[in-house]
Short mmCIF file of N, CA and C and ligand atoms in Angstrom, two decimals:
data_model
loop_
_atom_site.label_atom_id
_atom_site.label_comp_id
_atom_site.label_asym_id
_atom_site.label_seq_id
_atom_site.Cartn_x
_atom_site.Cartn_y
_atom_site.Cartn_z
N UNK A 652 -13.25 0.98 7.70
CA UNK A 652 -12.15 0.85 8.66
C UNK A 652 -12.37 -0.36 9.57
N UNK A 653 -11.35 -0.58 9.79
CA UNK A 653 -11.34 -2.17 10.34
C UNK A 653 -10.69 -1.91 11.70
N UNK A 654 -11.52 -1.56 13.06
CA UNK A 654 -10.72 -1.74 14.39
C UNK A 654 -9.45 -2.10 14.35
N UNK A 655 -8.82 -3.62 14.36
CA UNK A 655 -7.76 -4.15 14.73
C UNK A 655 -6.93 -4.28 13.57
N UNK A 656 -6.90 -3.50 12.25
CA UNK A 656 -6.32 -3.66 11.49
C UNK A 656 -5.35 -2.47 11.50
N UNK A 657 -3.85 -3.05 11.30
CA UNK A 657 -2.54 -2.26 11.79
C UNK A 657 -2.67 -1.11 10.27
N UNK A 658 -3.15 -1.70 9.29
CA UNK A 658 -3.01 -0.50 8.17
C UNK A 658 -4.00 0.79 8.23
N UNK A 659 -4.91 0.09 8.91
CA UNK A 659 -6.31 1.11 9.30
C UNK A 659 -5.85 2.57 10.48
N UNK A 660 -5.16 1.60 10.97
CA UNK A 660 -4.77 3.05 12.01
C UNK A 660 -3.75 3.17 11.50
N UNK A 661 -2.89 2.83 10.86
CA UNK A 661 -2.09 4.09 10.43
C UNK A 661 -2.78 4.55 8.90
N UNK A 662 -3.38 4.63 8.41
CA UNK A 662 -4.43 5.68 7.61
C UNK A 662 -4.84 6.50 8.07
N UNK A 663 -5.64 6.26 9.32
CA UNK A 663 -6.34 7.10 10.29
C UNK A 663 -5.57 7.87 11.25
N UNK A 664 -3.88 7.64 11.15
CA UNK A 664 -3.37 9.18 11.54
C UNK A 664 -2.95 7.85 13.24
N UNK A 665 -3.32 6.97 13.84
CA UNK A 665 -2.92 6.51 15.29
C UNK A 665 -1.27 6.87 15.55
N UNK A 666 -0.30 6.38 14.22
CA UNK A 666 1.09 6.40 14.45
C UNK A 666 1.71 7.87 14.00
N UNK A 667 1.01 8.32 13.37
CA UNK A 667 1.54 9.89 12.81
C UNK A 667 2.48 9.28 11.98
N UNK A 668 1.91 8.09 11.15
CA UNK A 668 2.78 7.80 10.09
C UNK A 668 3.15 8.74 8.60
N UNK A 669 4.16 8.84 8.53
CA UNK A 669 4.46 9.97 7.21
C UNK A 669 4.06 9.20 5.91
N UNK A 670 3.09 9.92 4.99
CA UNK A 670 2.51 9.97 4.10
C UNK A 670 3.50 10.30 2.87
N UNK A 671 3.97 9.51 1.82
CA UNK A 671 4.83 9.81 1.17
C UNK A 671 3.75 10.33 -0.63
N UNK A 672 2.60 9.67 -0.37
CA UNK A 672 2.15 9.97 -1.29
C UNK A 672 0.31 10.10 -0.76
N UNK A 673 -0.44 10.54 -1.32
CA UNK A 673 -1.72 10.51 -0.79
C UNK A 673 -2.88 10.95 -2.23
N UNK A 674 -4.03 10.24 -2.48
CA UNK A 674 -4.92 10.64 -2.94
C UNK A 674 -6.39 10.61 -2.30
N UNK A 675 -7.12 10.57 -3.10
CA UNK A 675 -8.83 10.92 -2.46
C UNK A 675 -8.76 9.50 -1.57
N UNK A 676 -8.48 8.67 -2.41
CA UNK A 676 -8.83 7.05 -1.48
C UNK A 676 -7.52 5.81 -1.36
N UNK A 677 -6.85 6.42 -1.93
CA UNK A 677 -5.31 5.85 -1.53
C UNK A 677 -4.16 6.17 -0.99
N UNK A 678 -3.56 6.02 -0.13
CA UNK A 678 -2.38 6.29 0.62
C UNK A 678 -1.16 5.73 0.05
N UNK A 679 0.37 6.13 0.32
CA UNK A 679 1.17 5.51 0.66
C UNK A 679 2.17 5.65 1.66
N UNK A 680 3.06 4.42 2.12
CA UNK A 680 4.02 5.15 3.42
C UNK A 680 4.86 4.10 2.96
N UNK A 681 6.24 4.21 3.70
CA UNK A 681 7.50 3.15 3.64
C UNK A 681 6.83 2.28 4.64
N UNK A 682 7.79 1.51 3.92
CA UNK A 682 7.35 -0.40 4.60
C UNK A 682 8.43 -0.20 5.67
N UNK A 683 7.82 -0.74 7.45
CA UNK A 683 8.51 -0.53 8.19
C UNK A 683 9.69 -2.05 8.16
N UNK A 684 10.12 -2.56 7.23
CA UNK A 684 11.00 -3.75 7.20
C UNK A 684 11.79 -3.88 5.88
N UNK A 685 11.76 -2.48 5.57
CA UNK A 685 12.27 -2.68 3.79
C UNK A 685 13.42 -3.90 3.28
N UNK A 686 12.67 -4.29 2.47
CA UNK A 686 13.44 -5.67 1.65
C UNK A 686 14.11 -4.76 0.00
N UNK A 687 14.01 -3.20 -0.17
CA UNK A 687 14.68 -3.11 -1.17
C UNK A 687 14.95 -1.29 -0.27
N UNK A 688 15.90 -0.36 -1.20
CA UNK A 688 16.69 0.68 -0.94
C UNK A 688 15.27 1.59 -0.96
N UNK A 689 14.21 1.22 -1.85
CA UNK A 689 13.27 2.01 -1.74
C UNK A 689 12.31 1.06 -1.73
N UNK A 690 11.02 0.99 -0.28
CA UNK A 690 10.58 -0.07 -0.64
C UNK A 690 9.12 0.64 0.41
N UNK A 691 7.89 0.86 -0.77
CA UNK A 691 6.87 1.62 -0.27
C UNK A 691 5.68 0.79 -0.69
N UNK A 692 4.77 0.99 0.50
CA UNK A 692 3.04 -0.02 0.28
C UNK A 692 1.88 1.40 0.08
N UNK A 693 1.26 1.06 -0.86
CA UNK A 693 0.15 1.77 -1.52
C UNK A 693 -0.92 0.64 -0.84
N UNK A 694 -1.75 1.83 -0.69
CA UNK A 694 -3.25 0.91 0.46
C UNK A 694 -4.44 1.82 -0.04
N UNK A 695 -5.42 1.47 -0.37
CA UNK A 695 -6.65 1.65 -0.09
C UNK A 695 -7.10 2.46 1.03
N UNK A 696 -7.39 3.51 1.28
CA UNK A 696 -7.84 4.02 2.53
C UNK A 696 -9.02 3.18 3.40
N UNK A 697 -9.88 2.94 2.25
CA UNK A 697 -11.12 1.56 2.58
C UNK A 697 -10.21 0.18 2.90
N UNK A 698 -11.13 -0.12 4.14
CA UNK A 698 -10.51 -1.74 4.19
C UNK A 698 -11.09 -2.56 3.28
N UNK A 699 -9.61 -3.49 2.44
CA UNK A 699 -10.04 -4.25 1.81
C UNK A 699 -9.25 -5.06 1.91
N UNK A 700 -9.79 -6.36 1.98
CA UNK A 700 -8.83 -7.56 2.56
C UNK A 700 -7.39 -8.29 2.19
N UNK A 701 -7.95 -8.07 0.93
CA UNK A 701 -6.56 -8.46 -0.30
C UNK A 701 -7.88 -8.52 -1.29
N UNK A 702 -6.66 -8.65 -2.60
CA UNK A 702 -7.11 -8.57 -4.18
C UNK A 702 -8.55 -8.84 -3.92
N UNK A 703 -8.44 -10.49 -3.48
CA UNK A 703 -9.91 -11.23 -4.18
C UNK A 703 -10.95 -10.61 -3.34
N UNK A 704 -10.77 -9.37 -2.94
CA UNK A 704 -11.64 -8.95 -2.33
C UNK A 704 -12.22 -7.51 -2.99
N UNK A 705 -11.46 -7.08 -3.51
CA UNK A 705 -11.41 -5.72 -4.44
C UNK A 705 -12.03 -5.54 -5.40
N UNK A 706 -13.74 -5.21 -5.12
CA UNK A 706 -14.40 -5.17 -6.45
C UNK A 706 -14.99 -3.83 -7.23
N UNK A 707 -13.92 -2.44 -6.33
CA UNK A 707 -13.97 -1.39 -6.76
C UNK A 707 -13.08 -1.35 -8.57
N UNK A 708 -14.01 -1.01 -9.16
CA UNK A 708 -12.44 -1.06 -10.67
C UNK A 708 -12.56 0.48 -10.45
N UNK A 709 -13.08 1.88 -9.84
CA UNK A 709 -12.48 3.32 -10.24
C UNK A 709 -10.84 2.36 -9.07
N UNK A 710 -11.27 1.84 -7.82
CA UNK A 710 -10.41 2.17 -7.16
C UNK A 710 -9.39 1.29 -7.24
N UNK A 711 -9.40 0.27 -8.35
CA UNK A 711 -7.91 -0.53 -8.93
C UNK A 711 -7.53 0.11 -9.67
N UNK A 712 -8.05 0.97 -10.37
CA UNK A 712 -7.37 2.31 -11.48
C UNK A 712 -6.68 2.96 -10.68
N UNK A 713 -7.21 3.69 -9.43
CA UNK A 713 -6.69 4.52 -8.81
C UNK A 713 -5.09 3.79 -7.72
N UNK A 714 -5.35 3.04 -7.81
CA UNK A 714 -4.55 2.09 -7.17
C UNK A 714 -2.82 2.31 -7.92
N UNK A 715 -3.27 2.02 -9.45
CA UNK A 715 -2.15 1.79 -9.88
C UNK A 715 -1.91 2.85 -10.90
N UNK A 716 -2.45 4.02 -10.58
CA UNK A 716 -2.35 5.73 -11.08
C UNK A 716 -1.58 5.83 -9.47
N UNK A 717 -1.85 5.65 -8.78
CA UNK A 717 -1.22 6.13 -7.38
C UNK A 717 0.32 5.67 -7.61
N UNK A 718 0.63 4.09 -8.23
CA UNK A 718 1.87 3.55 -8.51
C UNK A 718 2.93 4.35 -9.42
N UNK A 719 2.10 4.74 -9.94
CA UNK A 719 2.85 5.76 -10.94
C UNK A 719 3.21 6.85 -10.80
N UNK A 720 2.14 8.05 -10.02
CA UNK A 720 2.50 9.02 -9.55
C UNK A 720 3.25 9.21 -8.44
N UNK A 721 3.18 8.34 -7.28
CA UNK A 721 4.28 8.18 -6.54
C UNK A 721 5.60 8.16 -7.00
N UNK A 722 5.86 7.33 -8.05
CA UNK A 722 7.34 6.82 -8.21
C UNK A 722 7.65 7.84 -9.30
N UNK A 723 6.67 8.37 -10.01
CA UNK A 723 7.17 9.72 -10.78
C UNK A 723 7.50 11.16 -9.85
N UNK A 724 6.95 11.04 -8.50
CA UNK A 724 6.99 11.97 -7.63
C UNK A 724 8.38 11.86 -7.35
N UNK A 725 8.87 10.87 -6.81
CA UNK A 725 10.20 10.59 -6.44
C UNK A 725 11.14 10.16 -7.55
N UNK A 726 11.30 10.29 -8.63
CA UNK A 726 12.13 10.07 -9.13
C UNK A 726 12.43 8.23 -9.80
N UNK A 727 11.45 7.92 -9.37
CA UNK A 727 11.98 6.29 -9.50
C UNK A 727 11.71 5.86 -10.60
N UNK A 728 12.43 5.59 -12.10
CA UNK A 728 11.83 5.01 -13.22
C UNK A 728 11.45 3.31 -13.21
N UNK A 729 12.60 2.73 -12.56
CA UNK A 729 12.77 1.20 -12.37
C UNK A 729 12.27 0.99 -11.23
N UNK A 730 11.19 -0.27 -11.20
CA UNK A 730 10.55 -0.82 -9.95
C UNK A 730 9.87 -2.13 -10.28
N UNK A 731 9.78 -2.74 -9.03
CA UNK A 731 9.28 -3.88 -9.02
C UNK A 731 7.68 -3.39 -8.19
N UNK A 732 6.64 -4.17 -8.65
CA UNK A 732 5.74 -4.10 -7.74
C UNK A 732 5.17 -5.82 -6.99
N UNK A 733 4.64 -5.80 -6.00
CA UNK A 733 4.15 -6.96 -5.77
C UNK A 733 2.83 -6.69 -4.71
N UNK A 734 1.84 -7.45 -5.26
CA UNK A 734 0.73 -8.18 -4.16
C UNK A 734 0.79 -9.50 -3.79
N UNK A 735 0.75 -9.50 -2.68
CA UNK A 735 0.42 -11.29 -2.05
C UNK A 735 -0.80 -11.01 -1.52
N UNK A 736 -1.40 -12.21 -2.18
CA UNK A 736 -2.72 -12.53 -1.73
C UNK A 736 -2.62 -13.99 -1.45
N UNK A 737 -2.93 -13.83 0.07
CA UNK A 737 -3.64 -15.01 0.53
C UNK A 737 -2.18 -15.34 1.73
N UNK A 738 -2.70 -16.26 2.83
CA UNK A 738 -1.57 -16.70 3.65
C UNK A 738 -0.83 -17.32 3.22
N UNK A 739 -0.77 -18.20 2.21
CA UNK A 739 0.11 -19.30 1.61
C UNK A 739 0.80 -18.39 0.87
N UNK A 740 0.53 -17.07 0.12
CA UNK A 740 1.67 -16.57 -0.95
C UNK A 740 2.63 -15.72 -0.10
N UNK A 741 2.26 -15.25 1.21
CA UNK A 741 2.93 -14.80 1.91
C UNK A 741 2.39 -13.61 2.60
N UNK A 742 1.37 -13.15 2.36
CA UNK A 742 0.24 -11.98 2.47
C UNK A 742 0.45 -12.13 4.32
N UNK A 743 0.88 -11.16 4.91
CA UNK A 743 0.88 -10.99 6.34
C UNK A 743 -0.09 -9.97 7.27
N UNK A 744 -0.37 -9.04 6.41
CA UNK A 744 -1.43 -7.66 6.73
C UNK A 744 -2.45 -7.86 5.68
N UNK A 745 -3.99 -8.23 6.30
CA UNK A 745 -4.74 -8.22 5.48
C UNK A 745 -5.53 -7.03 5.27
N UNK A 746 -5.23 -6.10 4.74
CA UNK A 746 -5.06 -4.65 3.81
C UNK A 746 -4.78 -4.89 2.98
N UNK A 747 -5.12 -5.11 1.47
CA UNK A 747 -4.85 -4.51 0.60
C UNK A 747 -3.69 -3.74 0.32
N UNK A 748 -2.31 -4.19 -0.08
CA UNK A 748 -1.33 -3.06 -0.54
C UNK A 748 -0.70 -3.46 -1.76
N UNK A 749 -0.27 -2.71 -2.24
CA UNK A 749 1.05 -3.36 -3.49
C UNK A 749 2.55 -2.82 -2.88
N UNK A 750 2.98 -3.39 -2.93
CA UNK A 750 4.66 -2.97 -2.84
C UNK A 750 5.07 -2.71 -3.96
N UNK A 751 6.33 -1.29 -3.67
CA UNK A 751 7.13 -0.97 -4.31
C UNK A 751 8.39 -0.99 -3.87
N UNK A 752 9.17 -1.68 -4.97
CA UNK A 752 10.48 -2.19 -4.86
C UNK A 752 11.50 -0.94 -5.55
N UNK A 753 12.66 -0.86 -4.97
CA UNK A 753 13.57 0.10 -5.91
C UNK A 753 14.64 0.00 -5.72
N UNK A 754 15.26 0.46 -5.98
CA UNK A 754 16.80 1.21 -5.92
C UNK A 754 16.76 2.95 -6.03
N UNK A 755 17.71 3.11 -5.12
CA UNK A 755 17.93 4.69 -5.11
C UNK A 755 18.41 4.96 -6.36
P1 AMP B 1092 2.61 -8.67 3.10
O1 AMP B 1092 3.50 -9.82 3.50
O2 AMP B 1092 2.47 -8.55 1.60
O3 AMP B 1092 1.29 -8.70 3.83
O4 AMP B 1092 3.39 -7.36 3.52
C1 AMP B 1092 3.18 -6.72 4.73
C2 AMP B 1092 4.24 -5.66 4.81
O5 AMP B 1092 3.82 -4.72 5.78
C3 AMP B 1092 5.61 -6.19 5.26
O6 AMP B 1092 6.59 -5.86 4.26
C4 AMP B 1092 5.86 -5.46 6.57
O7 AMP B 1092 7.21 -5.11 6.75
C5 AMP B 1092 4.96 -4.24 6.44
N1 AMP B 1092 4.50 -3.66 7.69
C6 AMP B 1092 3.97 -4.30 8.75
N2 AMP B 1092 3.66 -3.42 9.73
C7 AMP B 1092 3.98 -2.20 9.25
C8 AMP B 1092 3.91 -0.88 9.77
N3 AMP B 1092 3.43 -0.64 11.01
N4 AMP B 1092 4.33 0.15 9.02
C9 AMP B 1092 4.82 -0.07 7.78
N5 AMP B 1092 4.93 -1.29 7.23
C10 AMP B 1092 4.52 -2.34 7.96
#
């Protein structure tokens, strides 16, 4: 856990952010700025900075088993996912997340 990191406390429960999906070491919640009708970030419970930082492989499996079971939870067959890594690709929270893109 990372003090000043905005994804860290809301993992850790600071905002009483709603949990739309949850496993042993991954979370997910809605993106508070949604750019699609359904548009949710999967995080690492561990701080991890972005990708090039991620040298767990159970927990990139689990990462994108979480992608799946989420959007099979809800109904979503069609989705876009995205990571930005790095400031230049557009990466704004350095947490670790993937976005999920949708349509209702
Ligand atoms: P990125 O540009 O890939 O780092 O994406 C960061 C995403 O985090 C943006 O889509 C923001 O809207 C989202 N975001 C920032 N703060 C929060 C927050 N407190 N709760 C939920 N989503 C957030």
């Amino acid at each position: 856990m990372a003090d000043e990191c905005i994804f860290c406390k809301i993992i850790r429960g600071d905002f009483n952010t709603e949990f739309v999906y949850e496993t042993e070491n991954t979370v997910v919640f809605n993106d508070i700025n949604p750019k699609a009708p359904i548009h949710m970030l999967v995080c690492p419970k561990v701080h991890v900075e972005s990708l090039n930082e991620l040298e767990d492989k159970n927990l990139m499996a689990e990462l994108i088993q979480t992608v799946k079971d989420v959007t099979q939870k809800i109904g979503l067959k069609s989705y876009k996912t995205l990571i930005n890594t790095g400031k230049e690709a557009g990466q704004e929270v350095f947490h670790l997340h993937i976005h999920i893109l949708g349509n209702k």
